[in-house]
Coordinates of C-alpha atoms in Angstrom, one line a residue:
X379 CA -79.7 -43.5 60.1
X380 CA -80.7 -40.4 58.1
X381 CA -78.1 -37.7 57.8
X382 CA -78.8 -34.0 58.1
X383 CA -77.6 -33.7 54.5
X384 CA -80.5 -35.9 53.4
X385 CA -83.0 -33.8 55.3
X386 CA -81.8 -30.4 54.0
X387 CA -82.5 -30.0 50.3
X388 CA -80.3 -27.9 48.0
X389 CA -82.5 -27.6 45.0
X390 CA -85.2 -25.4 46.4
X391 CA -87.3 -22.9 44.4
X392 CA -85.0 -20.1 45.5
X393 CA -81.8 -22.0 44.7
X394 CA -83.1 -23.0 41.2
X395 CA -84.2 -19.4 40.5
X396 CA -80.8 -18.1 41.6
X397 CA -79.0 -20.7 39.5
X398 CA -81.0 -19.8 36.4
X399 CA -80.3 -16.1 36.9
X400 CA -76.6 -16.7 37.2
X401 CA -76.7 -19.0 34.1
X402 CA -78.5 -16.4 32.0
X403 CA -76.1 -13.7 33.1
X404 CA -72.9 -15.7 32.4
X405 CA -74.5 -17.1 29.2
X406 CA -74.9 -13.5 28.0
X407 CA -71.4 -12.5 29.2
X408 CA -69.6 -15.3 27.3
X409 CA -71.8 -15.0 24.2
X410 CA -71.0 -11.3 23.9
X411 CA -67.4 -12.0 24.7
X412 CA -67.3 -14.0 21.6
X413 CA -69.7 -12.0 19.4
X414 CA -68.9 -8.4 20.1
X415 CA -65.3 -8.4 18.7
X416 CA -66.8 -9.7 15.4
X417 CA -69.5 -7.0 15.6
X418 CA -66.9 -4.2 16.2
X419 CA -64.7 -5.3 13.3
X420 CA -67.3 -6.3 10.7
X421 CA -70.3 -4.0 11.5
X422 CA -68.6 -1.0 13.0
X423 CA -65.4 -1.3 10.8
X424 CA -63.0 -0.8 13.7
X425 CA -59.6 -2.4 14.5
X426 CA -58.7 -5.5 16.4
X427 CA -57.3 -3.3 19.2
X428 CA -60.6 -1.5 19.5
X429 CA -62.4 -4.8 19.5
X430 CA -60.4 -5.7 22.6
X431 CA -61.4 -2.4 24.2
X432 CA -65.1 -3.5 24.4
X433 CA -64.0 -6.4 26.5
X434 CA -61.6 -4.3 28.6
X435 CA -64.3 -1.7 29.3
X436 CA -66.6 -4.4 30.7
X437 CA -64.0 -6.1 32.9
X438 CA -62.6 -2.8 34.1
X439 CA -65.9 -1.5 35.4
X440 CA -66.7 -4.9 37.0
X441 CA -63.4 -4.9 38.9
X442 CA -63.6 -1.2 40.0
X443 CA -67.0 -1.4 41.5
X444 CA -67.2 -4.9 42.8
X445 CA -65.6 -4.1 46.2
X446 CA -68.5 -1.7 47.2
X447 CA -71.2 -4.3 46.6
X448 CA -70.6 -6.1 49.8
X449 CA -71.6 -3.0 51.8
X450 CA -74.7 -2.4 49.7
X451 CA -75.8 -6.0 50.0
X452 CA -75.4 -5.8 53.7
X453 CA -77.2 -2.5 54.0
X454 CA -80.1 -2.9 51.6
X455 CA -80.5 -6.7 51.2
X456 CA -79.2 -9.2 48.7
X457 CA -82.6 -9.7 47.0
X458 CA -83.2 -6.0 46.4
X459 CA -79.7 -5.5 45.1
X460 CA -80.2 -8.4 42.8
X461 CA -83.4 -7.1 41.4
X462 CA -81.9 -3.6 40.8
X463 CA -78.9 -5.2 39.1
X464 CA -81.1 -7.4 36.9
X465 CA -83.2 -4.4 35.8
X466 CA -80.1 -2.4 34.8
X467 CA -78.6 -5.4 33.1
X468 CA -81.9 -6.0 31.2
X469 CA -82.1 -2.3 30.0
X470 CA -78.4 -2.2 28.9
X471 CA -78.8 -5.5 27.0
X472 CA -81.8 -4.1 25.2
X473 CA -79.9 -0.9 24.2
X474 CA -77.3 -3.0 22.3
X475 CA -80.0 -3.2 19.5
X476 CA -79.8 0.5 18.8
X477 CA -76.1 1.3 19.5
X478 CA -74.2 1.7 16.2
X479 CA -71.3 4.0 17.3
X480 CA -68.1 2.7 18.9
X481 CA -68.0 5.3 21.6
X482 CA -71.6 4.6 22.6
X483 CA -70.8 0.9 22.7
X484 CA -67.8 1.5 25.1
X485 CA -70.1 3.5 27.5
X486 CA -72.7 0.8 27.3
X487 CA -70.2 -1.9 28.0
X488 CA -68.9 0.0 31.1
X489 CA -72.5 0.2 32.5
X490 CA -73.1 -3.4 31.6
X491 CA -70.0 -4.4 33.5
X492 CA -71.3 -2.6 36.6
X493 CA -74.6 -4.4 36.6
X494 CA -72.9 -7.7 35.9
X495 CA -70.6 -7.4 38.9
X496 CA -73.5 -6.5 41.2
X497 CA -75.6 -9.4 40.0
X498 CA -72.8 -12.0 40.3
X499 CA -71.9 -10.8 43.7
X500 CA -75.5 -11.0 44.8
X501 CA -76.1 -14.5 43.4
X502 CA -73.0 -15.8 45.0
X503 CA -73.9 -14.4 48.4
X504 CA -77.5 -15.6 48.1
X505 CA -76.4 -19.1 47.1
X506 CA -74.2 -19.2 50.2
X507 CA -77.1 -18.1 52.4
X508 CA -79.8 -20.4 51.1
X509 CA -77.7 -23.6 50.9
X510 CA -77.7 -25.7 54.1
X511 CA -74.5 -25.1 56.0
X512 CA -73.6 -28.8 56.2
X513 CA -73.9 -29.1 52.4
X514 CA -72.3 -25.7 51.4
X515 CA -69.4 -27.2 49.5
X516 CA -71.7 -29.4 47.5
X517 CA -74.3 -26.6 47.0
X518 CA -71.8 -24.0 45.9
X519 CA -70.3 -26.6 43.5
X520 CA -73.7 -26.9 41.9
X521 CA -74.1 -23.1 41.8
X522 CA -70.7 -22.8 40.0
X523 CA -72.1 -25.2 37.3
X524 CA -74.2 -22.3 36.1
X525 CA -71.0 -20.4 35.2
X526 CA -69.3 -23.4 33.8
X527 CA -72.2 -24.4 31.6
X528 CA -72.3 -20.8 30.3
X529 CA -68.6 -21.1 29.2
X530 CA -69.6 -23.8 26.8
X531 CA -73.1 -22.8 25.6
X532 CA -72.5 -19.0 25.5
X533 CA -69.9 -18.9 22.6
X534 CA -71.6 -21.9 20.9
X535 CA -75.0 -20.1 20.9
X536 CA -73.6 -16.8 19.7
X537 CA -71.6 -18.3 16.8
X538 CA -74.5 -20.6 15.8
X539 CA -77.0 -17.8 15.8
X540 CA -74.7 -15.5 13.8
X541 CA -74.6 -18.2 11.0
X542 CA -78.3 -17.8 10.5
X543 CA -79.3 -14.4 11.7
X544 CA -78.2 -10.8 12.5
X545 CA -76.6 -9.2 15.6
X546 CA -79.9 -7.4 16.2
X547 CA -81.7 -10.8 16.6
X548 CA -78.8 -12.0 18.8
X549 CA -79.2 -8.9 21.1
X550 CA -83.0 -9.4 21.3
X551 CA -82.6 -13.0 22.3
X552 CA -80.3 -12.1 25.2
X553 CA -82.6 -9.3 26.2
X554 CA -85.4 -11.8 26.6
X555 CA -83.2 -13.9 28.8
X556 CA -82.5 -10.8 30.9
X557 CA -86.2 -10.2 31.3
X558 CA -86.6 -13.8 32.5
X559 CA -83.8 -13.2 35.0
X560 CA -85.7 -10.2 36.4
X561 CA -88.8 -12.3 36.9
X562 CA -86.8 -15.1 38.5
X563 CA -85.2 -12.7 41.0
X564 CA -88.7 -12.0 42.5
X565 CA -89.1 -15.8 43.2
X566 CA -86.1 -15.9 45.6
X567 CA -86.9 -16.0 49.3
X568 CA -84.1 -14.9 51.6
X569 CA -84.2 -13.2 54.9
X570 CA -82.7 -9.8 55.2
X571 CA -81.3 -8.8 58.6
X572 CA -81.2 -5.0 58.8
X573 CA -77.8 -3.6 59.7
X574 CA -77.6 -0.2 61.5
X575 CA -76.1 2.6 59.4
X576 CA -72.5 3.3 60.2
X577 CA -69.5 5.2 58.8
X578 CA -67.9 3.8 55.7
X579 CA -64.6 2.1 56.4
X580 CA -62.0 0.0 54.6
X581 CA -63.7 -3.2 55.9
X582 CA -66.7 -2.2 53.7
X583 CA -64.6 -2.8 50.6
X584 CA -62.9 -6.1 51.5
X585 CA -63.4 -8.9 53.9
X586 CA -59.8 -9.1 55.3
X587 CA -60.2 -12.7 56.5
X588 CA -60.8 -13.8 52.9
X589 CA -57.9 -12.0 51.3
X590 CA -55.3 -14.8 51.5
X591 CA -57.6 -17.3 49.9
X592 CA -58.8 -14.7 47.4
X593 CA -55.2 -14.0 46.4
X594 CA -54.5 -17.6 45.8
X595 CA -57.8 -18.0 43.9
X596 CA -56.7 -15.0 41.8
X597 CA -53.5 -16.9 40.8
X598 CA -55.6 -19.9 39.7
X599 CA -57.7 -17.5 37.6
X600 CA -54.5 -16.0 36.2
X601 CA -53.4 -19.4 35.0
X602 CA -56.8 -20.3 33.6
X603 CA -57.0 -17.0 31.6
X604 CA -54.6 -18.6 29.2
X605 CA -57.3 -21.1 28.3
X606 CA -60.1 -18.5 27.8
X607 CA -57.9 -16.2 25.7
X608 CA -55.7 -18.4 23.6
X609 CA -57.0 -22.0 23.3
X610 CA -58.7 -21.3 19.9
X611 CA -55.5 -19.7 18.5
X612 CA -53.4 -22.5 19.9
X613 CA -55.5 -25.2 18.4
X614 CA -55.5 -23.4 15.0
X615 CA -51.7 -23.1 15.1
X616 CA -51.5 -26.9 15.6
X617 CA -53.9 -27.6 12.8
X618 CA -56.6 -28.7 15.2
X619 CA -59.1 -25.9 14.8
X620 CA -61.8 -28.5 14.1
X621 CA -61.2 -30.0 17.5
X622 CA -61.1 -26.8 19.5
X623 CA -64.9 -26.4 19.7
X624 CA -65.1 -29.8 21.5
X625 CA -62.4 -28.8 24.1
X626 CA -64.9 -27.0 26.3
X627 CA -67.6 -29.7 25.7
X628 CA -65.2 -32.3 27.2
X629 CA -64.3 -29.8 29.9
X630 CA -67.9 -29.3 30.9
X631 CA -68.9 -33.0 30.7
X632 CA -66.0 -34.1 33.0
X633 CA -66.7 -31.2 35.4
X634 CA -70.5 -32.0 35.6
X635 CA -69.9 -35.7 36.2
X636 CA -67.4 -35.0 39.0
X637 CA -69.1 -32.0 40.7
X638 CA -71.5 -34.0 43.1
X639 CA -68.6 -36.2 44.4
X640 CA -66.2 -33.2 44.8
X641 CA -68.7 -31.2 46.8
X642 CA -69.6 -34.1 49.1
X643 CA -66.0 -34.9 49.7
X644 CA -65.3 -31.3 50.6
X645 CA -68.1 -31.2 53.1
X646 CA -67.3 -34.5 54.7
X647 CA -63.5 -34.6 54.7
X648 CA -62.4 -31.0 54.3
X649 CA -60.8 -28.9 51.6
X650 CA -57.3 -30.5 51.4
X651 CA -58.6 -33.9 50.2
X652 CA -60.2 -32.3 47.2
X653 CA -58.1 -29.2 46.4
X654 CA -54.6 -30.6 46.5
X655 CA -55.4 -33.3 43.9
X656 CA -57.3 -30.8 41.9
X657 CA -54.3 -28.5 41.8
X658 CA -52.1 -31.4 40.6
X659 CA -54.7 -32.4 37.9
X660 CA -55.0 -28.8 36.7
X661 CA -51.2 -28.5 36.4
X662 CA -51.1 -31.9 34.6
X663 CA -53.7 -30.7 32.1
X664 CA -51.8 -27.6 31.3
X665 CA -48.6 -29.6 31.0
X666 CA -50.2 -32.0 28.5
X667 CA -51.7 -29.0 26.6
X668 CA -48.2 -27.6 26.2
X669 CA -47.0 -30.8 24.5
X670 CA -50.2 -31.4 22.5
X671 CA -49.8 -32.4 18.9
X672 CA -53.0 -34.4 18.2
X673 CA -56.8 -34.2 18.7
X674 CA -56.9 -36.8 21.5
X675 CA -54.2 -35.0 23.5
X676 CA -56.1 -31.7 23.2
X677 CA -59.3 -33.3 24.4
X678 CA -57.6 -35.2 27.2
X679 CA -56.0 -32.0 28.4
X680 CA -59.5 -30.4 28.4
X681 CA -60.8 -33.3 30.5
X682 CA -57.9 -32.8 33.1
X683 CA -58.4 -29.1 33.2
X684 CA -62.1 -29.4 33.5
X685 CA -61.7 -31.8 36.5
X686 CA -58.9 -29.8 38.2
X687 CA -59.9 -26.2 37.6
X688 CA -63.6 -27.0 37.6
X689 CA -63.2 -28.4 41.1
X690 CA -61.0 -25.6 42.5
X691 CA -63.2 -22.6 41.9
X692 CA -66.3 -23.6 44.0
X693 CA -63.9 -24.9 46.7
X694 CA -62.2 -21.5 46.9
X695 CA -65.6 -19.8 47.0
X696 CA -66.7 -22.1 49.8
X697 CA -63.5 -21.5 51.8
X698 CA -64.0 -17.7 51.4
X699 CA -67.6 -17.9 52.7
X700 CA -66.6 -20.1 55.6
X701 CA -63.9 -17.8 56.7
X702 CA -66.2 -14.8 57.0
X703 CA -69.0 -14.2 59.5
X704 CA -72.4 -15.2 58.1
X705 CA -73.6 -11.6 58.1
X706 CA -70.6 -10.7 55.8
X707 CA -71.2 -13.3 53.1
X708 CA -71.7 -10.5 50.6
X709 CA -68.3 -9.0 51.5
X710 CA -66.6 -12.4 51.3
X711 CA -68.2 -13.0 47.9
X712 CA -67.3 -9.6 46.5
X713 CA -63.7 -9.9 47.8
X714 CA -63.2 -13.3 46.3
X715 CA -64.6 -12.3 42.8
X716 CA -62.7 -9.0 42.8
X717 CA -59.4 -10.9 43.0
X718 CA -60.7 -13.6 40.6
X719 CA -61.6 -10.9 38.0
X720 CA -58.2 -9.2 38.5
X721 CA -56.5 -12.6 37.9
X722 CA -58.4 -13.1 34.6
X723 CA -57.8 -9.5 33.4
X724 CA -54.1 -9.4 34.2
X725 CA -53.6 -13.0 33.1
X726 CA -55.0 -12.4 29.7
X727 CA -52.6 -9.4 29.2
X728 CA -49.4 -10.8 30.8
X729 CA -49.8 -14.3 29.3
X730 CA -50.5 -12.7 25.9
X731 CA -47.1 -10.9 26.1
X732 CA -45.5 -14.2 27.2
X733 CA -47.1 -16.0 24.2
X734 CA -45.9 -13.3 21.8
X735 CA -42.3 -13.8 22.9
X736 CA -42.1 -17.5 23.8
X737 CA -45.0 -19.1 21.9
X738 CA -48.3 -20.5 23.0
X739 CA -47.0 -24.0 24.0
X740 CA -44.5 -22.4 26.4
X741 CA -47.3 -20.2 27.8
X742 CA -49.1 -23.4 29.0
X743 CA -45.9 -24.9 30.2
X744 CA -45.1 -21.9 32.4
X745 CA -48.8 -21.8 33.5
X746 CA -48.5 -25.4 34.8
X747 CA -45.5 -24.4 36.8
X748 CA -47.4 -21.4 38.3
X749 CA -50.2 -23.7 39.3
X750 CA -47.7 -25.9 41.3
X751 CA -46.3 -22.7 42.9
X752 CA -49.9 -21.7 43.8
X753 CA -50.4 -25.2 45.3
X754 CA -47.4 -24.6 47.6
X755 CA -48.8 -21.2 48.7
X756 CA -52.2 -22.8 49.3
X757 CA -50.8 -25.5 51.5
X758 CA -48.7 -23.0 53.5
X759 CA -51.7 -20.6 54.0
X760 CA -54.2 -23.3 55.0
X761 CA -52.0 -25.9 56.8
X762 CA -53.0 -25.0 60.3
X763 CA -56.7 -24.7 59.4
X764 CA -56.8 -28.0 57.6
X765 CA -55.1 -29.9 60.5
X766 CA -58.0 -28.7 62.7
X767 CA -60.8 -29.3 60.2
X768 CA -63.7 -31.3 61.5
X769 CA -66.6 -32.0 59.1
X770 CA -69.6 -30.0 60.2
X771 CA -72.1 -32.8 59.8
X772 CA -70.1 -35.0 62.3
X773 CA -69.9 -32.4 65.0
X774 CA -72.2 -33.3 67.9

């Protein structure tokens, strides 16, 4: 007997093009996240605080404008919005080559963040639309791999290039990737159903059915921000700086190996069977990290966090898409990522204050506790829904 999942492919030309665009965008994001603070301090001769502002400007603009993209995607079409976003992203990436003033860099980062939020909202919504419904959990898991791979290769590529070349060459390389992204955006085939023009309402900013799940996803992002922001400093404080570069490699390998199984289990048996263990594994990884005193413990915690957190994010995005009407997949995606971005932004700041007062090891200890609290909230919010869950591919 051949299942519908076998008949409906995920890796179509449109999916691959969308995947590559998302990978290039996040590769650029994480590479510049690593490289620009160095550029600001060493080439522009500014302070550490000002180096942080170039990151804040980007994230602030992305958060502020993301809620409006759902309406625009619905009105003008996801593909057109993606193409426009990619062109703006490409142009702003090219301009980095000529910007040598701090104020100009801040303005450029703000514009770059706007295009980034439009593109990532569009690619997420497009992925949800072109993936077969009965394989959505698996497909969105693969789509999320484009972001997770960029987390590893972006900083690695930036730091490696800077050992052998200049920032100008670095900016030119990412400009070429942006041009490739523009070209790939034209290869995507997706139907656009025209929606009649109507008065702008609050529902055009957020998809209210998604907000509970988005809030919980934001708490997960809040906890994970401690990894993004402080894992290198933590490893250095433990005398394990030489191992820190392998943390995300282990993270990515474990995540990639588990992703197909996680997605299929989600589609066939429902969210709870995947997400509850993932919460526990994520918390265990953070707990182990708080007690780490050797290289093997640092890498083992990376494996646990990669399995736990790496499984949760695509599951949350899938839940958000499933809760909304198919015509509002753009709104659902923008709502989810708005709360996710807020979680990362506030988490980096608040956990930074916690680390300053209590130390980095305690930061990860408290983060593990927050993950367990988030698990309790998740089960409370989704209990009724999960009890009635019937895998789509078994519905007659």
